[in-house]
Coordinates of C-alpha atoms in Angstrom, one line a residue:
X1 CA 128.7 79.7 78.1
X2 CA 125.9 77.2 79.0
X3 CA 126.3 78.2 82.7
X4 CA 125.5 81.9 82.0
X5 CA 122.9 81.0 79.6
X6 CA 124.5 83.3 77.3
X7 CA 123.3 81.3 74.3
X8 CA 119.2 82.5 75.2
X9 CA 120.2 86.4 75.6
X10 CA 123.8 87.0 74.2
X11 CA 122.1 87.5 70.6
X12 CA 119.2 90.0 72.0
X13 CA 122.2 91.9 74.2
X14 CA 124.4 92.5 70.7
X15 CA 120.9 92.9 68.6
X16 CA 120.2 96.0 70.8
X17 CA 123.4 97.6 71.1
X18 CA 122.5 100.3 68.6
X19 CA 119.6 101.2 70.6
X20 CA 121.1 101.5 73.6
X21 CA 123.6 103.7 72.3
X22 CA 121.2 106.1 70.8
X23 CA 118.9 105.9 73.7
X24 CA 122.3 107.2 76.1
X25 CA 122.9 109.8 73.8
X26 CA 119.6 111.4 74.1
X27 CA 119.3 110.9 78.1
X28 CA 121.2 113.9 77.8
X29 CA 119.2 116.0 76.6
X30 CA 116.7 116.0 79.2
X31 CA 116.4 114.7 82.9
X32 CA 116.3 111.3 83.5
X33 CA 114.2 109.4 85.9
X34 CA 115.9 106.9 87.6
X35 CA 113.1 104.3 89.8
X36 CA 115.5 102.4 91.9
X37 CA 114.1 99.0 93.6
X38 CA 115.6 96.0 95.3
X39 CA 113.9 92.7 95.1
X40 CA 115.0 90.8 97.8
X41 CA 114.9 86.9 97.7
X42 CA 114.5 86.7 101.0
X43 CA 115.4 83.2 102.9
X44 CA 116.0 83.3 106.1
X45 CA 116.7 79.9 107.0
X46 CA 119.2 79.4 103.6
X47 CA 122.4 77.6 105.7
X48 CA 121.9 78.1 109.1
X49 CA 123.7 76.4 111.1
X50 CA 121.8 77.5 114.7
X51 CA 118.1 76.9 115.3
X52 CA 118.2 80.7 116.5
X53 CA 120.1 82.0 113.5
X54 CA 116.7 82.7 110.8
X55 CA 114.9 84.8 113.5
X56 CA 118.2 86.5 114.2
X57 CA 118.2 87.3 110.7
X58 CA 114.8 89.0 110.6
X59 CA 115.8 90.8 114.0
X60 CA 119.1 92.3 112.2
X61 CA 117.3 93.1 109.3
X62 CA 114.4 95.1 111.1
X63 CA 116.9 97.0 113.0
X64 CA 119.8 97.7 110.6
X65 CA 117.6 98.3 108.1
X66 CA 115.7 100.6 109.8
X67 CA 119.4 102.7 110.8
X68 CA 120.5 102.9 107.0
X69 CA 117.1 104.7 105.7
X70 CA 117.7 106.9 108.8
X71 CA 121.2 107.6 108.0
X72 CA 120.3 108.1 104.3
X73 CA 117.4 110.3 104.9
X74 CA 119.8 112.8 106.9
X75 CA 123.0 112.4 104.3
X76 CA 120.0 112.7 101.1
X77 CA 117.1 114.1 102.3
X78 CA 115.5 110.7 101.3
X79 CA 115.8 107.2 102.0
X80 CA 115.5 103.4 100.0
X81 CA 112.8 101.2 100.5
X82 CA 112.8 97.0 100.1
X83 CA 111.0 94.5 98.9
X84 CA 111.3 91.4 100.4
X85 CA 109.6 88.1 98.3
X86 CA 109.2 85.8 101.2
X87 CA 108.9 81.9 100.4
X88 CA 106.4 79.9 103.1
X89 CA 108.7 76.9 103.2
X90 CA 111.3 79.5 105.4
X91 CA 108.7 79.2 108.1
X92 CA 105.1 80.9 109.1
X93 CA 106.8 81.9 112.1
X94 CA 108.2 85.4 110.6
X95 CA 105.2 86.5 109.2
X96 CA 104.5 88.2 112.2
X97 CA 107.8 90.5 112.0
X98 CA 107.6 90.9 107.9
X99 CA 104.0 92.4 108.7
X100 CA 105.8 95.1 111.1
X101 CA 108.6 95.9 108.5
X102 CA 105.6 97.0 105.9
X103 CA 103.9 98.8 108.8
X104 CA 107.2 100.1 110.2
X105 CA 107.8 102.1 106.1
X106 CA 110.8 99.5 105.3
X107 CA 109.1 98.2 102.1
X108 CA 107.0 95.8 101.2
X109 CA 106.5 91.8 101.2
X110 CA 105.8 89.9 98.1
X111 CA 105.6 86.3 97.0
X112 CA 109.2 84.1 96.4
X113 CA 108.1 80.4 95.8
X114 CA 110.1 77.1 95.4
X115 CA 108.0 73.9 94.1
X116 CA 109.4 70.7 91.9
X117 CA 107.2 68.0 90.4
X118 CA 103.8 69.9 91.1
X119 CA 100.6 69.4 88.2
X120 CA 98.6 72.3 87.9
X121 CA 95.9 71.6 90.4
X122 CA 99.1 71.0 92.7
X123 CA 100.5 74.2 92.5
X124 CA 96.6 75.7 92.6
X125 CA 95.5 74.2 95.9
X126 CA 99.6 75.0 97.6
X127 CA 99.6 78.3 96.5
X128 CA 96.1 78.7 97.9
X129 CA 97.3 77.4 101.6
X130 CA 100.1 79.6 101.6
X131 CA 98.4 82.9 100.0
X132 CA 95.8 82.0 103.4
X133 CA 98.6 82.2 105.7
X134 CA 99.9 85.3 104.9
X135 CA 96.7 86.7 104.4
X136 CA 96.0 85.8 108.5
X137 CA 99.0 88.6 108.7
X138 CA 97.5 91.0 106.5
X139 CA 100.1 90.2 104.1
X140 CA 99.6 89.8 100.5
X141 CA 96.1 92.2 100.2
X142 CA 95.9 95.3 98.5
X143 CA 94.1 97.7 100.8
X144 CA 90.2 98.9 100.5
X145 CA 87.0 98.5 101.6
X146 CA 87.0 94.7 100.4
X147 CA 90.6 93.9 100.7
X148 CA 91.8 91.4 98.0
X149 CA 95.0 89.2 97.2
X150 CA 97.4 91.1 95.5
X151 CA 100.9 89.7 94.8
X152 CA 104.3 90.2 92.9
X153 CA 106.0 86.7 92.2
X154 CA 109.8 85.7 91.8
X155 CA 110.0 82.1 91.2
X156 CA 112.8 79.5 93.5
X157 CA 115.8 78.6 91.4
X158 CA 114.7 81.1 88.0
X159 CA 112.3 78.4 87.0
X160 CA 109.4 80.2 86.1
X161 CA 106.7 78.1 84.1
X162 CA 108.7 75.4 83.7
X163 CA 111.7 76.7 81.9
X164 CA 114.8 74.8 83.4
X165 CA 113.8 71.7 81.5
X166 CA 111.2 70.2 84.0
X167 CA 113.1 70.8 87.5
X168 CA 112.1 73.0 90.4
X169 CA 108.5 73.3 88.9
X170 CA 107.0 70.7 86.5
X171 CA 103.5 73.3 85.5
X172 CA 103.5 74.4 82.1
X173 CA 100.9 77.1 82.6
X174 CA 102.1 78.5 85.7
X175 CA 101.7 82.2 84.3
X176 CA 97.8 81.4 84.1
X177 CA 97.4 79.8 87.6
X178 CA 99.4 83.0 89.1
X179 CA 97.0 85.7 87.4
X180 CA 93.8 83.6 88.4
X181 CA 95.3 83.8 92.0
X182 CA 95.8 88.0 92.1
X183 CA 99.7 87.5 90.9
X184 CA 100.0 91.6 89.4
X185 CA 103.2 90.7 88.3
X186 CA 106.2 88.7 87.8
X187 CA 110.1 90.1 88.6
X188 CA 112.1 86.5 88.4
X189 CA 114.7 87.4 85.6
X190 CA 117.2 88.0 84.7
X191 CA 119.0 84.9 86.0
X192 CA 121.8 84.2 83.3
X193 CA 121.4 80.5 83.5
X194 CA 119.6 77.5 82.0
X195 CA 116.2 79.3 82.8
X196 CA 116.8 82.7 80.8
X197 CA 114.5 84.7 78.3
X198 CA 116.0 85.5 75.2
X199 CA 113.7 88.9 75.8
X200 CA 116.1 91.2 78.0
X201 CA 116.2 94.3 79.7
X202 CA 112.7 94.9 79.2
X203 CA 108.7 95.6 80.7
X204 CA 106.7 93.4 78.4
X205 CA 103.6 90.9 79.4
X206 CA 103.7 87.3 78.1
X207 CA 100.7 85.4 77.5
X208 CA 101.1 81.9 78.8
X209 CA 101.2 78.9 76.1
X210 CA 99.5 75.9 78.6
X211 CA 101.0 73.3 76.1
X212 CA 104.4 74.4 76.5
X213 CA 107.3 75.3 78.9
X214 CA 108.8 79.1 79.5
X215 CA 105.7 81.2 77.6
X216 CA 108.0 84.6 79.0
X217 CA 110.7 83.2 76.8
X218 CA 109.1 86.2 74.5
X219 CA 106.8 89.2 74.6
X220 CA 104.9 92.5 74.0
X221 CA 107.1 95.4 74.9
X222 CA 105.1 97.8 77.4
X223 CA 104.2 100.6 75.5
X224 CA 102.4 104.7 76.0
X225 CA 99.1 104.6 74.7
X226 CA 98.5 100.6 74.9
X227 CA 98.0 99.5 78.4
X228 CA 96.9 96.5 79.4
X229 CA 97.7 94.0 76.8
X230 CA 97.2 90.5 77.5
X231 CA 99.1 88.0 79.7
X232 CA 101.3 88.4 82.9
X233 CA 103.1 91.4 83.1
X234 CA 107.1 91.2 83.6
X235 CA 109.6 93.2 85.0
X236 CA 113.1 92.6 84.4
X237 CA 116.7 93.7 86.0
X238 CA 120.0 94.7 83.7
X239 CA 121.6 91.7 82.0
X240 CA 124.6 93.3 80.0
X241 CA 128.5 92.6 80.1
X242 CA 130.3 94.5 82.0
X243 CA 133.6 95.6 80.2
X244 CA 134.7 98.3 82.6
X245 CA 134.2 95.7 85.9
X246 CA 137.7 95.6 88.2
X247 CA 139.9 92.8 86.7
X248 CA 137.8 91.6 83.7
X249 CA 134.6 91.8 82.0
X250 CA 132.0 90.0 83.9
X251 CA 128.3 89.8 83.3
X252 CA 126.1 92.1 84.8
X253 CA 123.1 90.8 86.2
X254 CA 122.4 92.9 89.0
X255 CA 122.9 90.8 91.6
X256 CA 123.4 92.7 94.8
X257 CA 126.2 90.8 97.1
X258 CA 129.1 92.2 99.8
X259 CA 131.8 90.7 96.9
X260 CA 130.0 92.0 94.1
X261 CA 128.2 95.0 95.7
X262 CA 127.0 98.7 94.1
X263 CA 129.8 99.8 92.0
X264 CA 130.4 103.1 90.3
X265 CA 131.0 100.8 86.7
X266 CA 127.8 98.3 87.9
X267 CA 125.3 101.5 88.1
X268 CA 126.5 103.0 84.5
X269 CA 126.1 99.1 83.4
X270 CA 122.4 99.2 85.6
X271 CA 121.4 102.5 83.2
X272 CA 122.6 101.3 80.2
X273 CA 120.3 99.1 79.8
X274 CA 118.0 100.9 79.3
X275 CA 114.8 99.2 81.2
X276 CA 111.5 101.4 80.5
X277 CA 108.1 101.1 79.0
X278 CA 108.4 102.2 75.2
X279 CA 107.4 105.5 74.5
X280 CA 108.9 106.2 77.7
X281 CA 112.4 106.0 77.6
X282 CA 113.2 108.9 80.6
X283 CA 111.5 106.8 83.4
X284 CA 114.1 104.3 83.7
X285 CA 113.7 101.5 85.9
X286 CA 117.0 99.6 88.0
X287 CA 115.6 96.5 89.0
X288 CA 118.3 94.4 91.5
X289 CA 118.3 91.3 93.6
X290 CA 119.4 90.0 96.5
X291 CA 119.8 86.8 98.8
X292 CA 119.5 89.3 101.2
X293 CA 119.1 87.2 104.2
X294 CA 122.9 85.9 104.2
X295 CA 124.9 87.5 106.7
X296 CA 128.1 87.3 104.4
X297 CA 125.8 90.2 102.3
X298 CA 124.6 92.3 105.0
X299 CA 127.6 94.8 104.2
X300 CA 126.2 95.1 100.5
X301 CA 122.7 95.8 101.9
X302 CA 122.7 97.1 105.5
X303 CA 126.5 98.5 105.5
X304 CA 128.8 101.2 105.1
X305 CA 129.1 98.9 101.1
X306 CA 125.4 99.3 101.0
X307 CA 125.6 103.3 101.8
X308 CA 128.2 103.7 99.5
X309 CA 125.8 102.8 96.8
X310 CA 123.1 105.2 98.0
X311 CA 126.1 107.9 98.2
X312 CA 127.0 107.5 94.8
X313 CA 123.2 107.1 93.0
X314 CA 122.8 110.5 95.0
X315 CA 125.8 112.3 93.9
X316 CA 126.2 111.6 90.5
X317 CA 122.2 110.7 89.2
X318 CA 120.4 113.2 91.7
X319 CA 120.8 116.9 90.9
X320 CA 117.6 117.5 89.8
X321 CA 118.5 118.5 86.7
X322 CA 120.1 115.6 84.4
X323 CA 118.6 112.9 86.8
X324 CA 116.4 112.6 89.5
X325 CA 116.5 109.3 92.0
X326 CA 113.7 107.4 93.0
X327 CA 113.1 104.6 95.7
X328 CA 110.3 102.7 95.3
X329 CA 109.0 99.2 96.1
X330 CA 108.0 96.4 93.6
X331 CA 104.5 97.6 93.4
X332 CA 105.1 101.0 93.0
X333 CA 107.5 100.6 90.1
X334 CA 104.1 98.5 88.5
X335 CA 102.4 101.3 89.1
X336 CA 104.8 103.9 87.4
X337 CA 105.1 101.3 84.6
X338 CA 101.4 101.2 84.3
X339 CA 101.0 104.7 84.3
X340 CA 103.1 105.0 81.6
X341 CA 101.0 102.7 79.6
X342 CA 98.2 105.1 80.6
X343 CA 100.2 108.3 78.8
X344 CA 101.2 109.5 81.8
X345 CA 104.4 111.6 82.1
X346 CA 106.1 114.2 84.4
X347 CA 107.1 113.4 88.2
X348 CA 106.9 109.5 88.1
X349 CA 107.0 109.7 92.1
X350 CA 103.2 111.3 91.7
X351 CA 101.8 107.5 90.7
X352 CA 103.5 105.0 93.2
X353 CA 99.5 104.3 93.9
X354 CA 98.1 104.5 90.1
X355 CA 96.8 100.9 90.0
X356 CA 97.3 98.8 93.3
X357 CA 96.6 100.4 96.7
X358 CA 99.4 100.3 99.7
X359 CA 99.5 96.9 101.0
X360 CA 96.9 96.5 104.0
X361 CA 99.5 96.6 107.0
X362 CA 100.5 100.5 105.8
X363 CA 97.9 100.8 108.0
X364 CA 97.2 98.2 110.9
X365 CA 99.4 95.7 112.4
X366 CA 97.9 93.2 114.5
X367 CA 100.4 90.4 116.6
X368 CA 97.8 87.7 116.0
X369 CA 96.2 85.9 113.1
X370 CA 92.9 87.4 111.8
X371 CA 90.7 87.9 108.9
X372 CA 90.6 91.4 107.6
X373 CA 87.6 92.5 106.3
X374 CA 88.4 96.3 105.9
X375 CA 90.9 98.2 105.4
X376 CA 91.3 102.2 103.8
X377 CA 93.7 105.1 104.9
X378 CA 90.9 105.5 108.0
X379 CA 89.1 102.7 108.6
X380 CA 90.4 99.2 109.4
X381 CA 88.1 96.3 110.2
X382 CA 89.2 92.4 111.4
X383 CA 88.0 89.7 112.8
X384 CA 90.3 87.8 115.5
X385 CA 91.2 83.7 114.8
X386 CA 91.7 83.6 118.5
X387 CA 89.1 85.5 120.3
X388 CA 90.7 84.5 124.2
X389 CA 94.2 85.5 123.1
X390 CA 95.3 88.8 124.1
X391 CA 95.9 90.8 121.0
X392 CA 97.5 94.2 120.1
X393 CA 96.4 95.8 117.4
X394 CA 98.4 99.0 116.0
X395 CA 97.7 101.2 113.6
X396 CA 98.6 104.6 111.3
X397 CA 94.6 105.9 110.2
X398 CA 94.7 109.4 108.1
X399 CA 93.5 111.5 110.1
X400 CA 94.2 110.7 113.4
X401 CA 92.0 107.9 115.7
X402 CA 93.7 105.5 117.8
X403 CA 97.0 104.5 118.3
X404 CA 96.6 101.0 119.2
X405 CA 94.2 98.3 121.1
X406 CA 95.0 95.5 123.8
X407 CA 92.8 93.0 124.8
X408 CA 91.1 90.0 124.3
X409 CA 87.7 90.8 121.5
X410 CA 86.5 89.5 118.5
X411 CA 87.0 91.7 116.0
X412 CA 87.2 95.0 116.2
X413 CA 86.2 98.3 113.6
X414 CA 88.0 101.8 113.9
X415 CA 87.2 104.8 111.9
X416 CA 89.4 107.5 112.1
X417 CA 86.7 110.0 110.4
X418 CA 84.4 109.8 112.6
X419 CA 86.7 109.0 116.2
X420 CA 84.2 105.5 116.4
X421 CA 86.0 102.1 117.6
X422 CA 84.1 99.1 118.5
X423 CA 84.7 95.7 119.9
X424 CA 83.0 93.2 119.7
X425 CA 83.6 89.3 121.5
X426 CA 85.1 91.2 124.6
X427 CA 85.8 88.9 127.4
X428 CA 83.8 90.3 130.5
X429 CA 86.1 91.3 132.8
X430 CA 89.1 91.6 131.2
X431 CA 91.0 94.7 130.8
X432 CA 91.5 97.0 127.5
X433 CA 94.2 99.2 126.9
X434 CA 93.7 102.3 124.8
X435 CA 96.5 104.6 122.8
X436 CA 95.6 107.8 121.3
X437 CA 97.5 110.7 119.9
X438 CA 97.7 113.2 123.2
X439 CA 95.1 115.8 121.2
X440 CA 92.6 113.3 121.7
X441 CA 90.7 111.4 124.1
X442 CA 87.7 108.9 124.6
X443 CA 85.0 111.5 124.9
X444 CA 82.3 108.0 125.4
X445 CA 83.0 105.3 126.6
X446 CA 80.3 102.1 126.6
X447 CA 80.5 98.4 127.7
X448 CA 83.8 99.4 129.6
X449 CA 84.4 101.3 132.7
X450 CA 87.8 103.3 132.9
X451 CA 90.0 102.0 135.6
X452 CA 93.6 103.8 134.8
X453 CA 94.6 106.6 132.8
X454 CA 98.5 106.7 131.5
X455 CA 100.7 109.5 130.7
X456 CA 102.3 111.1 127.5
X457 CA 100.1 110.1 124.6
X458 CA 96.7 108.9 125.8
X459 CA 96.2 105.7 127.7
X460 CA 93.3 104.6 128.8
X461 CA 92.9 101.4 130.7
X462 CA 89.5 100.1 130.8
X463 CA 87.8 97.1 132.5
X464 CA 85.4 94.9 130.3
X465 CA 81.5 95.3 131.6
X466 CA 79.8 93.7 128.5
X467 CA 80.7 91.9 125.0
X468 CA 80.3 94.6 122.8
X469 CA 82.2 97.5 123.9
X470 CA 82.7 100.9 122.1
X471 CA 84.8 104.2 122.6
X472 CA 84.4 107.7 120.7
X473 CA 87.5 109.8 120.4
X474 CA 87.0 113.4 120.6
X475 CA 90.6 115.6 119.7
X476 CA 91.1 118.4 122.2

């Protein structure tokens, strides 16, 4: 029993039971939104045993990945998205690729972090460091014209503010310090260990005690018509017992693995429980986790298990009538949440953006470490660490504008509205490579001199004349 920390939660699961019985019966008389997220805790180098094996992991991930939504989207019309919480101590070194997966549409990255014996100033000043180098990835920053840290949070080992009696954390007010740094959320439980709330099942915001351990031990229940209560705001997965599980009962705590994968008993467990904001009780929200990482799971989450799963939500809680099935990311399900709070009811799909922009690389992805200083749905403006160091910058601007850049600058500033991109720091000399969409094509080109035009799409090769150079796309 101590294992499964069924002493913290077991009295709150039985306490409930009446209401989740009443709250099943009346999910049929209406349809039922079902948000469906996976929060990934994402660890590449967790047991490998070859050097090569993390960034193989990332590589398999990107690419399999990538086949299930497309498989998915022509079995269902639509396709699941991921979040992936990312720790820094798995290595700087796959930024780089977790910035393509949010450009590519795989999902999102948010924040996983493992610390033991920190103080608070600490856990300030290394949460700093690492916020700054995903930021030099355009990780971690909500989009706009002054992009700013924005981050969900699952704690290493379930310790969140110090709740598994002083190990794997050691800061009492760790809910304070994350809000301070642009934390929007926390999504750690359930764990169904030493470090579990006696609050279960639930969207709720805990307001942190600084003197004492495990402040989201308790809460206020998200509710229509009060948003924005005090303290962090929390998003738990199912916790529930699972009587109808092959064998014997087992505890449900959605945990997504290849031995314990996305069973037809697991999901009625997942919607029993009934996770929504109050007042809201047909937007209900499946929260799941993973060590996704692992190859032992990749069947569970990249494989004929893990379509299986996506088969089954979209067969029996899709039909548009009793139940309609939503992917979203960790941030959107805050926003639907928050939404709710706001009184807002109907398609839940319509307010994956209510509160937080899209991450910055929806739109740009640059293979080099820089310092963004703009970023909307058609305008995107960084400054280069590097300014010698060839760089290739992509992106996906509303409205059209360019493709992607290559070459050594600066920084750089594109805006799609008005065709514009300039670069500034240009090594003289050097050459420039141009995309565009084929309907359009630099109309003026200054500080450059075009050397080579290539096919399909337009691409323009241009060699450097001075340090500021600047092009204006004109669509045909």
């Amino acid at each position: 029993m101590r294992s499964r920390g069924l002493g913290f939660w077991l009295p709150t699961y039985v306490a409930t039971a009446p209401a989740r019985l009443r709250a099943r019966s009346r999910r049929r008389a209406g349809t039922t939104h079902i948000l469906f997220l996976v929060c990934d805790h994402f660890e590449p180098r967790h047991g490998a045993t070859d050097p090569a094996q993390p960034a193989a992991r990332v590589r398999a991930w990107r690419e399999r990945y990538a086949a299930l939504q497309a498989r998915c989207r022509r079995a269902f019309g639509h396709a699941p998205v991921h979040t992936w919480f990312y720790p820094p101590h798995h290595g700087r070194e796959h930024l780089p690729a977790l910035a393509e997966y949010q450009f590519e549409g795989l999902g999102e990255i948010e924040l996983h972090y493992h610390h033991d014996g920190d103080t608070s100033d600490t856990l300030r000043r290394d949460l700093r460091a690492a916020l700054a180098d995903y930021h030099a990835w355009g990780l971690l920053l909500e989009s706009g014209a002054d992009p700013r840290t924005s981050f969900g949070f699952i704690h290493g080992d379930w310790a969140l503010d110090n709740s598994c009696g002083g190990k794997y954390c050691g800061v009492d007010d760790e809910l304070t310090i994350l809000q301070e740094l642009g934390c929007w959320g926390d999504l750690t439980m359930p764990s169904a260990n030493a470090c579990q709330t006696r609050k279960i099942n639930a969207i709720y915001y805990a307001v942190d005690d600084p003197t004492r351990p495990k402040s989201h031990d308790w809460g206020v229940d998200a509710r229509v018509a009060r948003p924005d209560p005090p303290g962090l705001f929390m998003m738990q997965g199912p916790l529930a017992i699972n009587w109808r599980a092959p064998g014997y009962p087992r505890i449900e705590n959605g945990s997504l693995t290849s031995a314990n994968w996305g069973r037809p008993d697991r999901i009625a467990r997942w919607l029993d429980c009934q996770v929504h904001v109050q007042g809201r009780p047909e937007w209900l929200f499946v929260k799941l986790h993973a060590h996704g990482a692992i190859e032992r799971d990749f069947d569970a989450l990249l494989g004929e298990k893990a379509f299986e799963l996506h088969r089954l939500l979209n067969e029996r809680y899709n039909d548009g009538t009793r139940h309609r099935l939503h992917y979203v990311t960790a941030r959107e399900a805050y926003n639907i949440a928050k939404a709710a709070e706001h009184g807002l009811a109907g398609d839940p799909s319509a307010y994956r953006d209510f509160r937080l922009a899209p991450n910055a690389t929806r739109y740009y992805v640059a293979d080099a470490p820089h310092r963004l200083r703009r970023c909307e749905p058609t305008r995107v403006a960084l400054e280069l660490a590097d300014p010698a160091r060839p760089t290739r910058v992509r992106f996906r601007l509303r409205g059209g504008g360019p493709i992607a850049v290559r070459g050594s600058f600066g920084s750089l500033d594109v805006d799609a509205t008005t065709g514009a991109i300039r670069l500034s720091g240009c090594e003289v000399g050097s050459t420039l490579t141009l995309s565009v969409e084929s309907t359009a094509a630099p109309a003026t080109i200054r500080g450059a001199r075009r050397t080579e035009a290539g096919p399909g799409r337009a691409t323009v090769a241009l060699t450097v004349e001075s340090g500021e150079v600047t092009f204006e796309c004109r669509t045909t």
